[in-house]
CSV table of C-alpha atoms in Angstrom, one decimal:
chain,number,residue,atom,x,y,z
A,3,MET,CA,19.4,-10.6,3.5
A,4,THR,CA,19.9,-8.2,0.5
A,5,SER,CA,23.1,-6.0,1.4
A,6,ILE,CA,22.4,-2.1,0.8
A,7,LEU,CA,26.0,-1.9,0.0
A,8,GLU,CA,25.5,-4.3,-3.1
A,9,HIS,CA,22.3,-2.8,-4.1
A,10,PRO,CA,21.9,0.8,-3.4
A,11,ARG,CA,18.4,2.1,-3.9
A,12,GLY,CA,17.9,3.9,-7.4
A,13,ALA,CA,20.7,2.0,-9.5
A,14,GLU,CA,19.4,-0.2,-12.6
A,15,PRO,CA,21.6,-1.5,-15.4
A,16,GLY,CA,21.8,0.6,-18.4
A,17,LYS,CA,19.8,3.7,-16.5
A,18,PRO,CA,20.9,6.9,-14.8
A,19,GLY,CA,20.7,7.0,-11.1
A,20,ASP,CA,17.4,7.9,-9.9
A,21,ARG,CA,17.4,11.4,-8.5
A,22,LYS,CA,14.2,10.7,-6.5
A,23,GLU,CA,16.3,8.5,-4.4
A,24,PHE,CA,17.7,11.5,-2.8
A,25,SER,CA,15.3,13.9,-0.7
A,26,PHE,CA,15.0,15.4,2.6
A,27,THR,CA,12.2,15.3,4.9
A,28,ASN,CA,11.7,17.9,7.3
A,29,LYS,CA,10.3,16.8,10.9
A,30,THR,CA,10.4,19.3,13.7
A,31,ARG,CA,11.2,23.0,13.5
A,32,LEU,CA,12.3,25.4,16.2
A,33,SER,CA,9.8,27.9,16.7
A,34,ASN,CA,10.7,31.5,15.8
A,35,THR,CA,11.6,34.0,18.6
A,36,ALA,CA,12.4,37.7,19.0
A,37,GLU,CA,15.9,36.8,19.3
A,38,GLY,CA,15.9,34.7,16.1
A,39,LYS,CA,19.0,35.4,13.9
A,40,GLY,CA,17.0,34.7,10.7
A,41,ARG,CA,14.3,36.9,8.8
A,42,ASP,CA,11.5,37.9,10.9
A,43,GLY,CA,12.9,35.9,13.9
A,44,ALA,CA,13.3,32.8,12.1
A,45,ARG,CA,15.1,30.0,13.8
A,46,TYR,CA,15.9,27.5,11.1
A,47,GLY,CA,17.1,24.6,13.5
A,48,ARG,CA,15.3,21.3,12.9
A,49,THR,CA,15.0,17.8,12.7
A,50,GLY,CA,14.7,15.7,9.6
A,51,VAL,CA,15.8,12.8,7.5
A,52,ILE,CA,18.3,12.9,4.5
A,53,HIS,CA,17.1,9.9,2.1
A,54,THR,CA,20.4,8.6,0.2
A,55,PRO,CA,20.7,5.6,-2.1
A,56,HIS,CA,22.7,3.9,0.9
A,57,GLY,CA,20.3,4.6,3.6
A,58,ASP,CA,18.8,7.5,5.8
A,59,ILE,CA,20.6,10.1,7.9
A,60,HIS,CA,18.5,11.5,10.8
A,61,THR,CA,19.7,15.0,11.3
A,62,PRO,CA,21.0,17.0,13.0
A,63,ALA,CA,24.1,14.4,12.7
A,64,PHE,CA,27.8,14.4,13.1
A,65,VAL,CA,29.9,13.0,10.2
A,66,PRO,CA,33.2,11.3,11.1
A,67,VAL,CA,36.0,12.1,8.8
A,68,ALA,CA,37.7,9.2,6.9
A,69,THR,CA,40.0,11.6,4.9
A,70,GLN,CA,41.7,8.9,2.9
A,71,ALA,CA,38.8,6.3,3.0
A,72,ALA,CA,40.0,5.5,6.5
A,73,MET,CA,39.9,7.0,10.0
A,74,LYS,CA,43.3,7.1,11.3
A,75,ALA,CA,43.6,3.8,13.9
A,76,VAL,CA,39.7,3.2,13.7
A,77,LEU,CA,38.1,0.4,11.4
A,78,PRO,CA,34.6,1.4,9.8
A,79,GLU,CA,33.2,-1.2,11.8
A,80,SER,CA,34.0,0.7,15.0
A,81,ILE,CA,32.8,3.8,13.4
A,82,LYS,CA,29.6,2.2,13.0
A,83,ASP,CA,29.3,0.5,16.4
A,84,LEU,CA,29.7,4.2,18.0
A,85,GLY,CA,26.5,5.0,16.3
A,86,ALA,CA,27.8,7.1,13.2
A,87,GLN,CA,25.3,7.1,10.4
A,88,CYS,CA,27.6,8.4,7.5
A,89,MET,CA,31.3,9.3,6.8
A,90,LEU,CA,33.2,11.9,4.7
A,91,SER,CA,36.2,11.5,2.7
A,92,ASN,CA,38.5,13.8,1.0
A,93,ALA,CA,38.4,14.0,-2.8
A,94,PHE,CA,41.9,15.8,-3.2
A,95,HIS,CA,43.6,13.0,-1.3
A,96,LEU,CA,41.8,10.0,-2.8
A,97,TYR,CA,42.6,11.6,-6.3
A,98,GLU,CA,46.4,11.6,-5.2
A,99,ARG,CA,46.2,8.1,-3.8
A,100,PRO,CA,45.1,5.4,-4.7
A,101,GLY,CA,43.4,7.5,-7.5
A,102,ALA,CA,39.8,7.8,-8.6
A,103,ASP,CA,39.9,5.1,-11.0
A,104,VAL,CA,40.8,2.6,-8.2
A,105,LEU,CA,37.8,3.5,-6.1
A,106,ASP,CA,35.6,3.3,-9.4
A,107,GLU,CA,36.8,-0.2,-10.2
A,108,ALA,CA,36.2,-1.1,-6.4
A,109,GLY,CA,32.7,0.0,-6.7
A,110,GLY,CA,32.8,3.1,-5.0
A,111,LEU,CA,33.9,4.6,-1.6
A,112,GLY,CA,31.5,2.7,0.5
A,113,LYS,CA,32.3,-0.6,-0.8
A,114,PHE,CA,36.1,0.2,-1.2
A,115,MET,CA,36.4,0.8,2.7
A,116,ASN,CA,33.4,-1.7,3.6
A,117,TRP,CA,31.1,0.9,4.8
A,118,ASP,CA,27.6,0.1,3.8
A,119,LYS,CA,25.8,3.7,5.2
A,120,PRO,CA,25.9,6.8,3.3
A,121,THR,CA,29.1,8.8,2.5
A,122,PHE,CA,30.2,12.3,1.7
A,123,THR,CA,33.2,13.5,-0.3
A,124,ASP,CA,34.4,17.0,-0.5
A,125,SER,CA,35.5,18.8,-3.5
A,126,GLY,CA,39.1,19.8,-3.2
A,127,GLY,CA,38.0,23.3,-2.4
A,128,PHE,CA,39.6,23.1,1.1
A,129,GLN,CA,43.0,22.4,-0.6
A,130,VAL,CA,42.8,25.7,-2.1
A,131,LEU,CA,43.2,27.2,1.4
A,132,SER,CA,45.4,24.5,3.2
A,133,LEU,CA,48.1,24.2,0.3
A,134,GLY,CA,47.6,27.8,-0.8
A,135,ALA,CA,47.6,29.9,2.3
A,136,GLY,CA,49.0,27.0,4.4
A,137,PHE,CA,46.0,27.2,7.2
A,138,LYS,CA,44.3,24.6,8.3
A,139,LYS,CA,41.8,26.4,10.1
A,140,THR,CA,39.6,29.4,9.4
A,141,LEU,CA,37.3,29.9,12.0
A,142,ALA,CA,38.0,32.6,14.8
A,143,MET,CA,41.3,34.0,13.4
A,144,ASP,CA,42.3,37.1,14.7
A,145,VAL,CA,43.2,39.1,11.7
A,146,THR,CA,43.5,42.7,13.0
A,147,GLY,CA,45.9,44.7,10.8
A,148,MET,CA,46.7,41.5,8.8
A,149,LYS,CA,44.4,42.2,5.3
A,150,SER,CA,46.3,40.8,2.5
A,151,ASP,CA,45.8,38.7,-0.6
A,152,ASP,CA,49.3,37.4,-0.3
A,153,VAL,CA,49.2,36.2,3.2
A,154,ILE,CA,50.5,32.8,3.9
A,155,ALA,CA,51.1,30.9,7.2
A,156,ALA,CA,54.7,31.1,8.8
A,157,GLY,CA,57.0,28.7,7.6
A,158,LYS,CA,54.7,27.4,4.5
A,159,GLU,CA,55.1,27.5,0.9
A,160,ARG,CA,52.3,28.3,-1.6
A,161,MET,CA,51.1,25.1,-3.2
A,162,ALA,CA,48.0,26.2,-4.8
A,163,PHE,CA,47.4,28.7,-7.4
A,164,VAL,CA,44.0,30.0,-8.2
A,165,ASP,CA,42.9,31.4,-11.7
A,166,GLU,CA,39.6,31.7,-13.4
A,167,ASP,CA,39.4,28.1,-14.7
A,168,GLY,CA,40.5,26.5,-11.8
A,169,VAL,CA,43.5,25.6,-9.5
A,170,THR,CA,46.8,24.3,-9.9
A,171,PHE,CA,48.1,22.3,-7.2
A,172,LYS,CA,51.6,21.1,-6.0
A,173,SER,CA,51.4,17.7,-4.6
A,174,PRO,CA,52.3,17.7,-0.7
A,175,LEU,CA,53.4,13.9,-1.5
A,176,ASN,CA,56.0,14.4,-4.5
A,177,GLY,CA,55.7,17.7,-5.6
A,178,SER,CA,54.3,17.2,-8.8
A,179,LYS,CA,51.6,19.6,-10.4
A,180,HIS,CA,47.9,18.8,-10.7
A,181,ARG,CA,45.0,20.7,-12.1
A,182,PHE,CA,41.5,21.1,-10.5
A,183,SER,CA,38.4,22.6,-12.0
A,184,ALA,CA,35.0,22.2,-11.8
A,185,GLU,CA,34.7,19.5,-14.3
A,186,ILE,CA,37.7,17.8,-13.1
A,187,SER,CA,36.4,17.7,-9.5
A,188,MET,CA,33.0,16.6,-10.6
A,189,GLY,CA,34.7,13.8,-12.6
A,190,ILE,CA,36.6,12.5,-9.7
A,191,GLN,CA,34.0,12.8,-7.4
A,192,HIS,CA,31.6,10.8,-9.6
A,193,LYS,CA,34.2,8.1,-9.8
A,194,LEU,CA,34.7,8.1,-6.0
A,195,GLY,CA,30.8,7.3,-5.8
A,196,ALA,CA,29.8,8.9,-2.5
A,197,ASP,CA,25.9,9.7,-1.8
A,198,ILE,CA,26.7,13.2,-1.4
A,199,MET,CA,29.4,15.3,-2.9
A,200,PHE,CA,30.1,19.1,-3.1
A,201,ALA,CA,30.8,21.6,-5.9
A,202,PHE,CA,34.2,22.9,-6.5
A,203,ASP,CA,34.8,26.2,-4.6
A,204,GLU,CA,37.4,28.5,-3.5
A,205,LEU,CA,37.9,28.7,0.1
A,206,THR,CA,39.5,32.0,1.2
A,207,THR,CA,40.9,33.1,4.6
A,208,LEU,CA,39.5,36.0,6.8
A,209,MET,CA,42.8,37.7,6.0
A,210,ASN,CA,41.8,38.2,2.3
A,211,THR,CA,40.8,41.8,1.4
A,212,ARG,CA,37.1,42.7,0.9
A,213,ARG,CA,37.9,43.2,-3.0
A,214,TYR,CA,39.3,39.8,-3.1
A,215,GLN,CA,36.3,38.0,-1.3
A,216,GLU,CA,34.0,39.8,-3.8
A,217,GLU,CA,35.8,38.3,-6.7
A,218,SER,CA,36.1,35.0,-5.2
A,219,VAL,CA,32.2,34.7,-4.5
A,220,GLU,CA,31.6,35.5,-8.3
A,221,ARG,CA,34.2,33.1,-9.3
A,222,THR,CA,32.7,30.2,-7.2
A,223,PHE,CA,29.4,31.0,-8.5
A,224,ARG,CA,30.9,30.4,-11.9
A,225,TRP,CA,32.5,27.3,-10.9
A,226,ALA,CA,29.1,26.2,-9.3
A,227,LYS,CA,27.3,26.4,-12.6
A,228,ARG,CA,29.8,24.4,-14.4
A,229,CYS,CA,29.6,22.0,-11.7
A,230,VAL,CA,25.7,21.6,-12.0
A,231,ALA,CA,26.1,21.2,-15.8
A,232,GLU,CA,28.9,18.6,-15.5
A,233,HIS,CA,27.2,16.7,-12.8
A,234,LYS,CA,24.1,16.3,-15.0
A,235,ARG,CA,26.2,15.1,-18.0
A,236,LEU,CA,27.9,12.5,-15.9
A,237,THR,CA,24.8,11.3,-14.3
A,238,GLU,CA,23.4,10.7,-17.7
A,239,GLU,CA,26.6,9.1,-18.9
A,240,ARG,CA,27.5,6.9,-16.2
A,241,VAL,CA,24.3,4.6,-16.1
A,242,GLY,CA,23.9,1.8,-13.6
A,243,LYS,CA,25.1,3.8,-10.7
A,244,PRO,CA,23.1,5.4,-7.9
A,245,TYR,CA,22.3,9.0,-7.9
A,246,GLN,CA,24.9,11.3,-6.3
A,247,ALA,CA,23.5,14.4,-4.7
A,248,LEU,CA,25.4,17.7,-5.2
A,249,TYR,CA,25.6,20.4,-2.7
A,250,GLY,CA,26.6,24.0,-3.6
A,251,VAL,CA,29.0,25.8,-1.2
A,252,VAL,CA,28.2,29.3,0.0
A,253,GLN,CA,31.5,31.5,0.6
A,254,GLY,CA,31.5,35.4,1.6
A,255,ALA,CA,33.9,35.1,4.7
A,256,ASN,CA,32.5,37.3,7.4
A,257,TYR,CA,30.5,39.9,5.2
A,258,GLU,CA,26.7,39.5,5.6
A,259,ASP,CA,26.0,41.0,2.1
A,260,LEU,CA,28.4,38.8,0.4
A,261,ARG,CA,27.1,35.6,2.4
A,262,ARG,CA,23.3,36.8,1.4
A,263,HIS,CA,24.5,37.4,-2.1
A,264,ALA,CA,26.2,34.1,-2.3
A,265,ALA,CA,23.5,32.1,-0.7
A,266,GLU,CA,20.9,33.4,-3.3
A,267,GLN,CA,23.4,32.6,-6.1
A,268,ILE,CA,23.7,29.1,-4.9
A,269,ALA,CA,19.9,28.6,-4.1
A,270,SER,CA,19.2,29.6,-7.7
A,271,LEU,CA,20.9,26.8,-9.2
A,272,ASP,CA,19.7,23.1,-9.3
A,273,PHE,CA,21.7,21.7,-6.2
A,274,ASP,CA,20.5,19.0,-4.0
A,275,GLY,CA,21.7,20.9,-0.9
A,276,VAL,CA,23.9,23.4,0.6
A,277,GLY,CA,27.3,23.6,2.2
A,278,ILE,CA,27.9,26.3,4.8
A,279,GLY,CA,31.8,26.8,4.5
A,280,GLY,CA,34.6,29.2,4.3
A,281,ALA,CA,36.2,31.7,6.7
A,282,ILE,CA,33.8,32.4,9.4
A,283,GLU,CA,34.5,34.5,12.7
A,284,LYS,CA,33.1,32.7,15.7
A,285,ARG,CA,31.2,35.5,17.1
A,286,ILE,CA,28.8,35.5,14.2
A,287,ILE,CA,28.8,31.9,13.2
A,288,GLY,CA,25.1,31.4,14.0
A,289,ASP,CA,24.2,34.7,12.2
A,290,THR,CA,26.1,33.3,9.1
A,291,CYS,CA,24.1,30.3,9.1
A,292,ALA,CA,21.0,32.1,9.6
A,293,TRP,CA,21.9,34.5,6.6
A,294,ILE,CA,22.3,31.6,4.2
A,295,CYS,CA,19.3,29.7,5.4
A,296,ASP,CA,17.2,32.9,4.6
A,297,ALA,CA,17.8,32.3,1.1
A,298,MET,CA,17.8,28.4,0.9
A,299,PRO,CA,14.6,26.2,0.0
A,300,GLU,CA,13.3,24.3,3.1
A,301,ASN,CA,13.7,21.1,1.2
A,302,ARG,CA,17.4,21.3,0.7
A,303,PRO,CA,19.6,19.9,3.7
A,304,ARG,CA,22.6,22.1,4.9
A,305,HIS,CA,25.9,20.8,5.8
A,306,VAL,CA,28.4,22.9,8.0
A,307,LEU,CA,31.9,22.2,6.8
A,308,GLY,CA,34.6,21.6,9.4
A,309,ILE,CA,32.9,22.6,12.7
A,310,ALA,CA,33.2,20.7,16.0
A,311,ALA,CA,33.5,23.3,19.0
A,312,VAL,CA,30.7,22.4,21.3
A,313,ASP,CA,29.2,26.0,21.3
A,314,ASP,CA,29.4,26.3,17.6
A,315,ILE,CA,27.7,23.2,17.1
A,316,PHE,CA,24.7,24.7,19.0
A,317,ALA,CA,24.8,28.1,17.4
A,318,CYS,CA,24.7,26.3,14.1
A,319,VAL,CA,22.1,23.7,14.8
A,320,GLU,CA,19.8,26.7,16.1
A,321,ASN,CA,20.3,28.6,13.0
A,322,GLY,CA,19.8,25.8,10.4
A,323,GLY,CA,22.7,23.3,10.2
A,324,ASP,CA,21.6,19.7,9.5
A,325,THR,CA,25.0,17.8,9.5
A,326,PHE,CA,28.5,18.7,10.7
A,327,ASP,CA,32.1,17.0,9.9
A,328,CYS,CA,35.4,17.8,11.5
A,329,VAL,CA,38.7,16.3,11.7
A,330,ALA,CA,39.3,17.8,15.4
A,331,PRO,CA,37.7,14.6,17.5
A,332,ALA,CA,40.2,12.4,16.0
A,333,ARG,CA,43.3,14.6,15.6
A,334,CYS,CA,42.7,15.8,19.2
A,335,GLY,CA,42.3,12.2,20.5
A,336,ARG,CA,45.6,11.2,18.9
A,337,ASN,CA,47.4,14.0,20.9
A,338,GLY,CA,45.5,13.0,24.1
A,339,ALA,CA,42.7,15.6,24.3
A,340,ILE,CA,39.7,13.8,25.5
A,341,PHE,CA,36.1,15.7,25.0
A,342,THR,CA,33.6,15.1,27.9
A,343,ARG,CA,30.4,16.8,29.0
A,344,HIS,CA,32.4,18.6,31.8
A,345,GLY,CA,34.9,20.0,29.1
A,346,ARG,CA,37.9,18.9,27.3
A,347,TYR,CA,41.4,17.8,29.2
A,348,ASN,CA,44.3,16.0,28.2
A,349,VAL,CA,44.7,12.4,29.4
A,350,LYS,CA,48.4,12.6,29.3
A,351,ARG,CA,48.7,15.1,32.2
A,352,ALA,CA,50.8,13.3,35.1
A,353,GLU,CA,47.4,13.4,37.3
A,354,PHE,CA,46.0,10.4,35.3
A,355,LYS,CA,49.1,8.1,35.2
A,356,HIS,CA,47.5,6.1,38.1
A,357,ASP,CA,43.8,7.1,37.3
A,358,GLN,CA,41.7,3.9,37.0
A,359,ARG,CA,38.4,5.6,35.8
A,360,PRO,CA,37.2,5.4,32.4
A,361,LEU,CA,38.0,8.5,30.1
A,362,GLU,CA,34.5,9.8,30.9
A,363,GLU,CA,32.3,8.5,33.8
A,364,GLY,CA,29.1,7.3,32.4
A,365,CYS,CA,30.1,7.2,28.6
A,366,ASP,CA,28.8,4.2,26.9
A,367,CYS,CA,31.5,4.0,24.2
A,368,TYR,CA,33.8,1.0,23.9
A,369,THR,CA,36.8,2.5,25.4
A,370,CYS,CA,35.0,3.8,28.3
A,371,THR,CA,33.4,0.2,29.0
A,372,HIS,CA,36.7,-1.6,28.9
A,373,TYR,CA,39.6,0.7,29.7
A,374,SER,CA,40.9,3.2,32.0
A,375,ARG,CA,42.7,6.6,31.8
A,376,MET,CA,45.9,5.4,33.1
A,377,TYR,CA,45.8,2.8,30.2
A,378,VAL,CA,45.1,5.2,27.6
A,379,ASP,CA,47.7,7.7,29.0
A,380,HIS,CA,50.4,4.9,28.8
A,381,LEU,CA,49.5,3.8,25.3
A,382,LEU,CA,49.7,7.5,24.1
A,383,ARG,CA,52.9,8.1,25.7
A,384,ALA,CA,54.4,4.9,24.3
A,385,SER,CA,53.1,5.8,20.9
A,386,GLU,CA,51.1,2.7,20.7
A,387,MET,CA,48.6,2.8,18.0
A,388,ASN,CA,46.0,1.3,20.2
A,389,GLY,CA,46.1,4.6,22.0
A,390,PHE,CA,45.0,6.4,19.0
A,391,THR,CA,42.3,3.9,18.6
A,392,LEU,CA,40.7,4.0,22.1
A,393,ALA,CA,41.1,8.1,22.3
A,394,THR,CA,39.5,8.4,19.0
A,395,ILE,CA,36.6,5.9,19.6
A,396,HIS,CA,35.7,8.0,22.6
A,397,ASN,CA,35.9,11.3,20.9
A,398,GLU,CA,33.8,10.2,17.9
A,399,ARG,CA,31.3,8.8,20.3
A,400,PHE,CA,31.3,12.0,22.0
A,401,PHE,CA,30.2,14.0,19.2
A,402,VAL,CA,27.9,11.6,17.5
A,403,LYS,CA,26.0,11.2,20.8
A,404,LEU,CA,25.8,15.2,21.1
A,405,LEU,CA,24.3,15.5,17.9
A,406,ASP,CA,21.9,12.6,18.7
A,407,ASP,CA,20.9,14.3,21.8
A,408,ILE,CA,20.4,17.6,20.2
A,409,ARG,CA,18.0,16.0,17.8
A,410,ALA,CA,16.1,14.5,20.7
A,411,SER,CA,15.8,17.7,22.2
A,412,ILE,CA,14.2,19.5,19.4
A,413,ASP,CA,11.9,16.7,19.0
A,414,GLY,CA,10.8,16.7,22.5
A,415,GLY,CA,10.4,20.5,22.8
A,416,TYR,CA,13.3,21.3,25.3
A,417,PHE,CA,16.2,22.6,23.0
A,418,GLU,CA,17.0,25.6,24.9
A,419,GLU,CA,17.0,23.8,28.3
A,420,PHE,CA,19.4,21.4,27.0
A,421,ARG,CA,21.6,23.9,25.2
A,422,ASP,CA,22.0,25.9,28.2
A,423,GLU,CA,22.6,22.9,30.6
A,424,THR,CA,25.0,21.6,28.3
A,425,LEU,CA,27.2,24.6,27.6
A,426,ALA,CA,27.2,25.3,31.4
A,427,HIS,CA,28.7,21.9,32.3
A,428,TYR,CA,31.1,22.1,29.2
A,429,TYR,CA,32.5,25.3,29.8
A,430,GLU,CA,32.3,25.4,33.6
A,431,ASN,CA,36.1,25.2,33.8
A,432,GLY,CA,36.6,27.5,30.9
A,433,SER,CA,37.4,24.4,28.7
A,434,LYS,CA,38.5,24.8,24.9
A,435,GLY,CA,35.8,24.2,22.4
């Protein structure tokens, strides 16, 4: 049997990757309503298929995060077994170690980590925020009275400095300085070899001033044009490789006019898809997706960056999100937080020390069909790696299945009923997202 890992579609010796091997097929679209957040009551939620050289992604879909070509404590084989269709890795961290050249030599990200399904890489743009202002999350910040362009998280040192050409980073590993620009990011991501990659952008915080947000949107657009040009050049130059799709990223924080303007800018360029990113207030996350989708061609897939609260996922799907990634399921699992249909709980609470039930009754994941709450509690308290593994497997399965069920509800014509029932059960005890 021919391995798709060894023989991705559209890769021929001596020829550039065939762009026709990446495309998006629309399947079922939610009907417009009077409450629709898009233009003329549009609801952009849909099902479809993203076709890539390494296989298809049926959307909406959750994309587990393997930051450094690995998910902490969980093998790629286990991620595949729990139903994941694709994975996302971090270009900045892989650039730092082991280096983009190492992955290129290995045959690309998928082959490097023995993953024969589609892969994503981000651009390094998130590190503009995390190493600059020091924040790890921009959704739902309370920024009342905190507008400043010099804001930085408590106890953090600024380690990323933005200028017109790009960003200078101070390495979190050893303090050495590194330079990222549109061209450098494209060069790194081409060597990493993911099926889908993102243009280099500047991720701001909700605390930045309106004036800075305006400047940042224009700077991101200028970088986007440079990314498109460099991507085309590298595609032609790096023959024998499968085509890598390039998504532009729409910024603009919580300002409707800036989001719409940025979306029109990104839509005007020759991107294969769009990333919905940046600082977003929770109360308008669905509106933000709709504003962006108003400007986007229907044949471009839309990826929502860094979202994993259950209500946010429903809001984003209803308003056009096709794929979603977030580190939260794994990170929360390692700290004992378990996602279930009836909310989130911490398995390390004293009440679970003698609980022989699975993490979630009725869950079909490997953890729930083999192990108990009392055992996972013990492993986590003892800092045994197996505890991280079992908790992460369950949480990743929860989100993969949630998106699978949402997809089925759209195709089946019962999305609203499924959304309302799911959210009612999930938040019945006031659970966190």
